[in-house]
PDB file of C-alpha atoms and ligand atoms in Angstrom:
ATOM      1  CA  MET K 775     -18.087   7.795   4.375  1.00 96.00           C
ATOM      2  CA  ASN K 776     -17.004   8.191   0.752  1.00 98.00           C
ATOM      3  CA  TYR K 777     -14.163   5.995  -0.830  1.00 98.00           C
ATOM      4  CA  ARG K 778     -12.824   7.041  -4.086  1.00 98.00           C
ATOM      5  CA  LEU K 779      -9.784   7.503  -6.163  1.00 98.00           C
ATOM      6  CA  GLU K 780      -7.541  10.467  -5.318  1.00 98.00           C
ATOM      7  CA  GLN K 781      -8.102  13.512  -7.550  1.00 98.00           C
ATOM      8  CA  ALA K 782      -5.521  16.395  -8.111  1.00 97.00           C
ATOM      9  CA  ALA K 783      -7.216  18.641  -5.794  1.00 98.00           C
ATOM     10  CA  ASP K 784      -6.874  16.068  -2.824  1.00 98.00           C
ATOM     11  CA  ARG K 785      -3.037  16.269  -2.803  1.00 98.00           C
ATOM     12  CA  ASP K 786      -2.655  18.580   0.067  1.00 98.00           C
ATOM     13  CA  ALA K 787      -5.118  16.954   2.103  1.00 98.00           C
ATOM     14  CA  VAL K 788      -3.425  13.498   1.394  1.00 98.00           C
ATOM     15  CA  TYR K 789      -0.098  14.963   2.519  1.00 98.00           C
ATOM     16  CA  ALA K 790      -1.653  16.115   5.765  1.00 98.00           C
ATOM     17  CA  VAL K 791      -3.268  12.816   6.605  1.00 98.00           C
ATOM     18  CA  ASN K 792       0.217  11.159   6.095  1.00 98.00           C
ATOM     19  CA  VAL K 793       2.037  13.646   8.139  1.00 98.00           C
ATOM     20  CA  ALA K 794      -0.607  13.315  10.988  1.00 98.00           C
ATOM     21  CA  ALA K 795      -0.611   9.493  11.134  1.00 98.00           C
ATOM     22  CA  PHE K 796       3.230   9.012  10.824  1.00 98.00           C
ATOM     23  CA  PRO K 797       5.903  10.192  13.133  1.00 98.00           C
ATOM     24  CA  GLY K 798       7.606  12.303  10.502  1.00 97.00           C
ATOM     25  CA  LYS K 799       7.207  13.610   6.926  1.00 98.00           C
ATOM     26  CA  GLU K 800       8.846  10.843   5.186  1.00 97.00           C
ATOM     27  CA  GLU K 801       5.749   8.870   4.090  1.00 98.00           C
ATOM     28  CA  ALA K 802       3.936  12.186   3.024  1.00 98.00           C
ATOM     29  CA  GLU K 803       6.973  13.036   0.920  1.00 98.00           C
ATOM     30  CA  LEU K 804       7.380   9.406  -0.489  1.00 98.00           C
ATOM     31  CA  VAL K 805       3.641   9.645  -1.795  1.00 98.00           C
ATOM     32  CA  ASP K 806       4.522  13.011  -3.496  1.00 98.00           C
ATOM     33  CA  LYS K 807       7.574  11.518  -5.054  1.00 98.00           C
ATOM     34  CA  LEU K 808       5.763   8.325  -6.238  1.00 98.00           C
ATOM     35  CA  ARG K 809       3.104  10.528  -7.924  1.00 98.00           C
ATOM     36  CA  GLU K 810       5.811  11.959 -10.040  1.00 97.00           C
ATOM     37  CA  THR K 811       7.898   8.888 -10.739  1.00 97.00           C
ATOM     38  CA  ALA K 812       5.907   5.643 -10.435  1.00 97.00           C
ATOM     39  CA  GLU K 813       3.479   4.261 -12.739  1.00 97.00           C
ATOM     40  CA  PRO K 814       0.822   2.889 -12.587  1.00 98.00           C
ATOM     41  CA  LEU K 815      -0.374   4.051  -9.106  1.00 98.00           C
ATOM     42  CA  ILE K 816      -3.509   3.244  -7.139  1.00 98.00           C
ATOM     43  CA  SER K 817      -4.112   6.107  -4.709  1.00 98.00           C
ATOM     44  CA  LEU K 818      -7.487   5.893  -2.830  1.00 98.00           C
ATOM     45  CA  VAL K 819      -8.889   8.187  -0.254  1.00 99.00           C
ATOM     46  CA  ALA K 820     -11.458   8.066   2.508  1.00 98.00           C
ATOM     47  CA  GLU K 821     -13.579  11.153   2.761  1.00 98.00           C
ATOM     48  CA  ASP K 822     -15.849  12.135   5.654  1.00 98.00           C
ATOM     49  CA  ASN K 823     -18.225  14.983   4.884  1.00 97.00           C
ATOM     50  CA  GLY K 824     -15.776  16.279   2.283  1.00 96.00           C
ATOM     51  CA  LYS K 825     -12.800  15.869   4.629  1.00 98.00           C
ATOM     52  CA  ILE K 826      -9.959  13.507   3.604  1.00 98.00           C
ATOM     53  CA  ILE K 827      -9.296  11.328   6.601  1.00 98.00           C
ATOM     54  CA  GLY K 828      -7.627   8.138   5.102  1.00 98.00           C
ATOM     55  CA  HIS K 829      -5.268   7.238   2.297  1.00 99.00           C
ATOM     56  CA  ILE K 830      -3.707   4.273   0.636  1.00 99.00           C
ATOM     57  CA  LEU K 831      -1.163   4.031  -1.963  1.00 98.00           C
ATOM     58  CA  PHE K 832      -0.156   1.079  -4.313  1.00 98.00           C
ATOM     59  CA  SER K 833       2.831   1.245  -6.679  1.00 98.00           C
ATOM     60  CA  PRO K 834       4.657  -1.190  -8.805  1.00 98.00           C
ATOM     61  CA  VAL K 835       7.079  -3.593  -7.261  1.00 98.00           C
ATOM     62  CA  THR K 836       9.490  -5.862  -9.128  1.00 98.00           C
ATOM     63  CA  LEU K 837      10.611  -9.534  -8.665  1.00 97.00           C
ATOM     64  CA  ALA K 838      14.173  -9.850  -9.679  1.00 92.00           C
ATOM     65  CA  SER K 839      13.676 -13.152 -11.358  1.00 91.00           C
ATOM     66  CA  ASP K 840      10.895 -12.151 -13.683  1.00 94.00           C
ATOM     67  CA  SER K 841      10.565  -8.470 -14.815  1.00 91.00           C
ATOM     68  CA  THR K 842       7.460  -9.354 -16.748  1.00 96.00           C
ATOM     69  CA  LEU K 843       5.341 -10.116 -13.702  1.00 98.00           C
ATOM     70  CA  GLN K 844       2.761  -7.369 -12.783  1.00 98.00           C
ATOM     71  CA  LEU K 845       3.040  -6.736  -9.093  1.00 98.00           C
ATOM     72  CA  MET K 846       1.987  -4.040  -6.918  1.00 98.00           C
ATOM     73  CA  GLY K 847       3.205  -3.095  -3.492  1.00 98.00           C
ATOM     74  CA  LEU K 848       0.873  -1.588  -0.711  1.00 98.00           C
ATOM     75  CA  ALA K 849       2.447   1.412   1.005  1.00 98.00           C
ATOM     76  CA  PRO K 850       1.950   3.712   2.638  1.00 98.00           C
ATOM     77  CA  MET K 851      -1.452   3.769   4.165  1.00 98.00           C
ATOM     78  CA  ALA K 852      -2.600   6.303   6.649  1.00 98.00           C
ATOM     79  CA  VAL K 853      -5.797   7.171   8.829  1.00 98.00           C
ATOM     80  CA  LEU K 854      -6.087  10.316  10.797  1.00 98.00           C
ATOM     81  CA  PRO K 855      -5.382   9.270  14.567  1.00 98.00           C
ATOM     82  CA  GLN K 856      -8.768  10.375  15.670  1.00 98.00           C
ATOM     83  CA  HIS K 857     -10.424   8.202  13.142  1.00 98.00           C
ATOM     84  CA  GLN K 858      -8.343   4.910  13.501  1.00 98.00           C
ATOM     85  CA  LYS K 859      -9.846   1.839  14.652  1.00 98.00           C
ATOM     86  CA  GLN K 860     -13.107   2.323  12.981  1.00 98.00           C
ATOM     87  CA  GLY K 861     -12.594   0.074   9.922  1.00 98.00           C
ATOM     88  CA  ILE K 862     -11.584   2.758   7.473  1.00 98.00           C
ATOM     89  CA  GLY K 863      -8.086   1.288   6.907  1.00 98.00           C
ATOM     90  CA  SER K 864      -9.486  -2.171   6.331  1.00 98.00           C
ATOM     91  CA  ARG K 865     -11.901  -0.760   3.808  1.00 98.00           C
ATOM     92  CA  LEU K 866      -9.117   1.034   2.006  1.00 98.00           C
ATOM     93  CA  VAL K 867      -7.112  -2.253   1.838  1.00 98.00           C
ATOM     94  CA  ALA K 868      -9.987  -4.183   0.419  1.00 98.00           C
ATOM     95  CA  LEU K 869     -10.845  -1.562  -2.225  1.00 98.00           C
ATOM     96  CA  GLY K 870      -7.285  -1.174  -3.092  1.00 98.00           C
ATOM     97  CA  LEU K 871      -6.913  -4.836  -3.839  1.00 98.00           C
ATOM     98  CA  GLU K 872      -9.934  -4.750  -6.179  1.00 98.00           C
ATOM     99  CA  HIS K 873      -8.352  -1.823  -7.900  1.00 98.00           C
ATOM    100  CA  CYS K 874      -5.106  -3.900  -8.338  1.00 98.00           C
ATOM    101  CA  GLN K 875      -6.952  -6.713  -9.697  1.00 98.00           C
ATOM    102  CA  LEU K 876      -8.693  -4.436 -12.273  1.00 98.00           C
ATOM    103  CA  LEU K 877      -5.481  -3.095 -13.185  1.00 97.00           C
ATOM    104  CA  GLY K 878      -4.260  -6.574 -14.191  1.00 97.00           C
ATOM    105  CA  ALA K 879      -1.891  -7.084 -11.275  1.00 98.00           C
ATOM    106  CA  GLY K 880      -1.242 -10.786 -10.400  1.00 98.00           C
ATOM    107  CA  ALA K 881       0.000 -10.340  -6.921  1.00 98.00           C
ATOM    108  CA  VAL K 882       0.426  -7.584  -4.094  1.00 98.00           C
ATOM    109  CA  ALA K 883       3.116  -7.301  -1.641  1.00 98.00           C
ATOM    110  CA  VAL K 884       3.019  -5.526   1.691  1.00 98.00           C
ATOM    111  CA  LEU K 885       5.496  -4.826   4.543  1.00 98.00           C
ATOM    112  CA  GLY K 886       3.474  -4.474   7.631  1.00 97.00           C
ATOM    113  CA  HIS K 887       1.491  -5.697  10.739  1.00 96.00           C
ATOM    114  CA  PRO K 888       1.536  -9.543  10.664  1.00 97.00           C
ATOM    115  CA  ALA K 889      -1.721  -9.537  12.567  1.00 97.00           C
ATOM    116  CA  PHE K 890      -3.605  -7.203  10.147  1.00 97.00           C
ATOM    117  CA  TYR K 891      -2.833  -8.092   6.506  1.00 98.00           C
ATOM    118  CA  PRO K 892      -3.663 -11.784   6.803  1.00 98.00           C
ATOM    119  CA  ARG K 893      -7.329 -10.659   7.272  1.00 98.00           C
ATOM    120  CA  PHE K 894      -7.209  -9.705   3.494  1.00 98.00           C
ATOM    121  CA  GLY K 895      -5.618 -12.960   2.425  1.00 98.00           C
ATOM    122  CA  PHE K 896      -1.947 -11.756   2.727  1.00 98.00           C
ATOM    123  CA  THR K 897       0.535 -14.649   3.785  1.00 98.00           C
ATOM    124  CA  SER K 898       4.104 -14.570   4.512  1.00 97.00           C
ATOM    125  CA  ALA K 899       6.238 -14.133   1.307  1.00 98.00           C
ATOM    126  CA  THR K 900       8.556 -17.018   2.495  1.00 97.00           C
ATOM    127  CA  GLY K 901       5.749 -19.311   1.614  1.00 97.00           C
ATOM    128  CA  PHE K 902       6.256 -18.281  -2.135  1.00 97.00           C
ATOM    129  CA  GLY K 903       9.960 -18.499  -1.744  1.00 97.00           C
ATOM    130  CA  ILE K 904      10.192 -14.733  -2.016  1.00 97.00           C
ATOM    131  CA  LYS K 905      11.861 -12.202   0.435  1.00 97.00           C
ATOM    132  CA  SER K 906      11.869  -8.524   0.726  1.00 97.00           C
ATOM    133  CA  GLU K 907      14.948  -6.316  -0.287  1.00 96.00           C
ATOM    134  CA  TYR K 908      14.862  -5.117   3.320  1.00 96.00           C
ATOM    135  CA  ASP K 909      16.221  -7.140   6.285  1.00 95.00           C
ATOM    136  CA  VAL K 910      12.931  -7.720   8.000  1.00 96.00           C
ATOM    137  CA  PRO K 911      11.611 -10.635   9.886  1.00 96.00           C
ATOM    138  CA  PRO K 912       9.947 -13.123   7.583  1.00 94.00           C
ATOM    139  CA  GLU K 913       6.379 -12.594   9.069  1.00 96.00           C
ATOM    140  CA  VAL K 914       6.023  -8.951   8.178  1.00 98.00           C
ATOM    141  CA  PHE K 915       6.584  -9.251   4.466  1.00 98.00           C
ATOM    142  CA  MET K 916       3.594 -10.611   2.886  1.00 98.00           C
ATOM    143  CA  ILE K 917       2.043 -11.336  -0.481  1.00 98.00           C
ATOM    144  CA  LYS K 918      -1.532 -11.997  -1.668  1.00 98.00           C
ATOM    145  CA  GLU K 919      -1.982 -13.485  -5.132  1.00 98.00           C
ATOM    146  CA  LEU K 920      -4.747 -11.852  -6.913  1.00 98.00           C
ATOM    147  CA  LEU K 921      -4.472 -14.597  -9.816  1.00 98.00           C
ATOM    148  CA  PRO K 922      -4.171 -18.021  -8.141  1.00 97.00           C
ATOM    149  CA  GLY K 923      -0.837 -19.496  -8.838  1.00 97.00           C
ATOM    150  CA  TYR K 924       0.647 -16.287 -10.401  1.00 98.00           C
ATOM    151  CA  LEU K 925       3.747 -16.710  -8.584  1.00 97.00           C
ATOM    152  CA  SER K 926       4.329 -20.569  -8.989  1.00 95.00           C
ATOM    153  CA  GLY K 927       7.719 -21.278 -10.228  1.00 92.00           C
ATOM    154  CA  ASN K 928       9.085 -17.867  -9.242  1.00 93.00           C
ATOM    155  CA  ASN K 929      11.288 -16.974  -6.271  1.00 92.00           C
ATOM    156  CA  GLY K 930      13.726 -14.243  -5.046  1.00 95.00           C
ATOM    157  CA  THR K 931      13.682 -10.870  -3.957  1.00 97.00           C
ATOM    158  CA  ILE K 932      10.959  -8.241  -4.450  1.00 98.00           C
ATOM    159  CA  SER K 933      12.080  -4.533  -4.734  1.00 97.00           C
ATOM    160  CA  TYR K 934       9.988  -1.550  -4.219  1.00 98.00           C
ATOM    161  CA  HIS K 935      10.118   1.556  -6.502  1.00 97.00           C
ATOM    162  CA  GLN K 936      13.430   3.578  -6.363  1.00 96.00           C
ATOM    163  CA  ALA K 937      11.476   6.469  -4.548  1.00 97.00           C
ATOM    164  CA  PHE K 938      11.555   4.192  -1.440  1.00 97.00           C
ATOM    165  CA  SER K 939      15.248   3.966  -1.353  1.00 93.00           C
ATOM    166  CA  GLU K 940      15.562   7.654  -1.840  1.00 86.00           C
ATOM    167  CA  LEU K 941      13.778   8.257   1.515  1.00 77.00           C
TER     168      LEU K 941
HETATM  169  C1  COA E1349      -2.482   1.305  10.070  1.00 95.52           C
HETATM  170  C2  COA E1349      -3.793   2.191   9.749  1.00 95.52           C
HETATM  171  C3  COA E1349      -3.704   2.944   8.549  1.00 95.52           C
HETATM  172  C4  COA E1349      -4.991   1.418  10.165  1.00 95.52           C
HETATM  173  O1  COA E1349      -6.033   2.064   9.958  1.00 95.52           O
HETATM  174  P1  COA E1349      -7.464   1.948  10.700  1.00 95.52           P
HETATM  175  O2  COA E1349      -8.546   2.764  10.135  1.00 95.52           O
HETATM  176  O3  COA E1349      -7.179   2.043  12.160  1.00 95.52           O
HETATM  177  O4  COA E1349      -7.739   0.288  10.480  1.00 95.52           O
HETATM  178  P2  COA E1349      -8.969  -0.474  10.916  1.00 95.52           P
HETATM  179  O5  COA E1349      -9.767   0.204  11.885  1.00 95.52           O
HETATM  180  O6  COA E1349      -9.681  -1.210   9.701  1.00 95.52           O
HETATM  181  O7  COA E1349      -8.240  -1.735  11.497  1.00 95.52           O
HETATM  182  C5  COA E1349      -7.557  -1.509  12.726  1.00 95.52           C
HETATM  183  C6  COA E1349      -6.349  -2.569  12.828  1.00 95.52           C
HETATM  184  O8  COA E1349      -5.240  -2.015  12.294  1.00 95.52           O
HETATM  185  C7  COA E1349      -4.220  -2.778  12.864  1.00 95.52           C
HETATM  186  N1  COA E1349      -3.060  -2.168  12.299  1.00 95.52           N
HETATM  187  C8  COA E1349      -2.588  -2.400  11.076  1.00 95.52           C
HETATM  188  N2  COA E1349      -1.310  -1.835  10.877  1.00 95.52           N
HETATM  189  C9  COA E1349      -0.938  -1.241  12.038  1.00 95.52           C
HETATM  190  C10 COA E1349       0.240  -0.562  12.488  1.00 95.52           C
HETATM  191  N3  COA E1349       1.138  -0.287  11.491  1.00 95.52           N
HETATM  192  N4  COA E1349       0.266  -0.310  13.730  1.00 95.52           N
HETATM  193  C11 COA E1349      -0.622  -0.590  14.582  1.00 95.52           C
HETATM  194  N5  COA E1349      -1.900  -1.194  14.158  1.00 95.52           N
HETATM  195  C12 COA E1349      -2.104  -1.611  12.926  1.00 95.52           C
HETATM  196  C13 COA E1349      -4.530  -2.857  14.182  1.00 95.52           C
HETATM  197  O9  COA E1349      -3.975  -3.892  14.760  1.00 95.52           O
HETATM  198  C14 COA E1349      -6.074  -2.851  14.251  1.00 95.52           C
HETATM  199  O10 COA E1349      -6.242  -4.212  14.602  1.00 95.52           O
HETATM  200  P3  COA E1349      -7.682  -4.687  15.307  1.00 95.52           P
HETATM  201  O11 COA E1349      -8.724  -4.570  14.492  1.00 95.52           O
HETATM  202  O12 COA E1349      -7.448  -6.133  15.813  1.00 95.52           O
HETATM  203  O13 COA E1349      -7.668  -3.623  16.600  1.00 95.52           O
HETATM  204  C15 COA E1349      -3.750   3.229  10.977  1.00 95.52           C
HETATM  205  O14 COA E1349      -3.488   2.661  12.273  1.00 95.52           O
HETATM  206  C16 COA E1349      -2.567   4.342  10.759  1.00 95.52           C
HETATM  207  O15 COA E1349      -2.643   5.347   9.998  1.00 95.52           O
HETATM  208  N6  COA E1349      -1.383   3.985  11.665  1.00 95.52           N
HETATM  209  C17 COA E1349      -0.162   4.945  11.319  1.00 95.52           C
HETATM  210  C18 COA E1349       0.414   4.817  10.175  1.00 95.52           C
HETATM  211  C19 COA E1349       0.871   3.339   9.827  1.00 95.52           C
HETATM  212  O16 COA E1349       1.359   2.869  10.723  1.00 95.52           O
HETATM  213  N7  COA E1349       0.553   2.903   8.685  1.00 95.52           N
HETATM  214  C20 COA E1349       0.806   1.481   8.161  1.00 95.52           C
HETATM  215  C21 COA E1349       2.190   1.319   7.760  1.00 95.52           C
HETATM  216  S1  COA E1349       2.304   1.985   6.036  1.00 95.52           S
END
């Protein structure tokens, strides 16, 4: 298995992975839209014998109370159904977090499975006094600080890139 940054030639395969993993095309379309409109992006793929079988995307999110903070949001992530539960998603998360750190992001937010993301150090955003712009149960919106204490003294609402609200 090879894990690497997405390249231009991977776009159709990345679209196909997202269509296969999710019930509809919304996430695949979101990835395409974010590529056009959001910056910086971290887009990683898992490749098995030259075939893209997994994908993860990170895009900038903003905390209303301090627009100078460098924050990334993990979404979406997808692994082809026949390759799930083999650790590929976990590897993509771990690698993605490393790339976010290299980029200089101080923290990463995710809206997702509360049994999965704590494995990578995510904890409920409520512990930081932060909530999602979406009306979701508190345990599904999580944050991981990449720089310890980065969010100290901040609170409020985190918003995703505008492309998310255009879905
Ligand atoms: C979520 C996903 C990318 C995980 O990829 P993966 O390669 O199967 O992940 P791993 O093998 O590293 O880990 C499997 C774990 O993912 C967990 N998981 C994470 N998010 C999940 C979700 N939304 N639904 C179901 N299981 C999820 C499972 O609980 C499983 O836990 P276990 O190890 O206790 O069995 C994959 O299941 C997938 O593509 N799902 C459909 C798309 C999706 O829901 N994406 C997440 C929202 S953006």
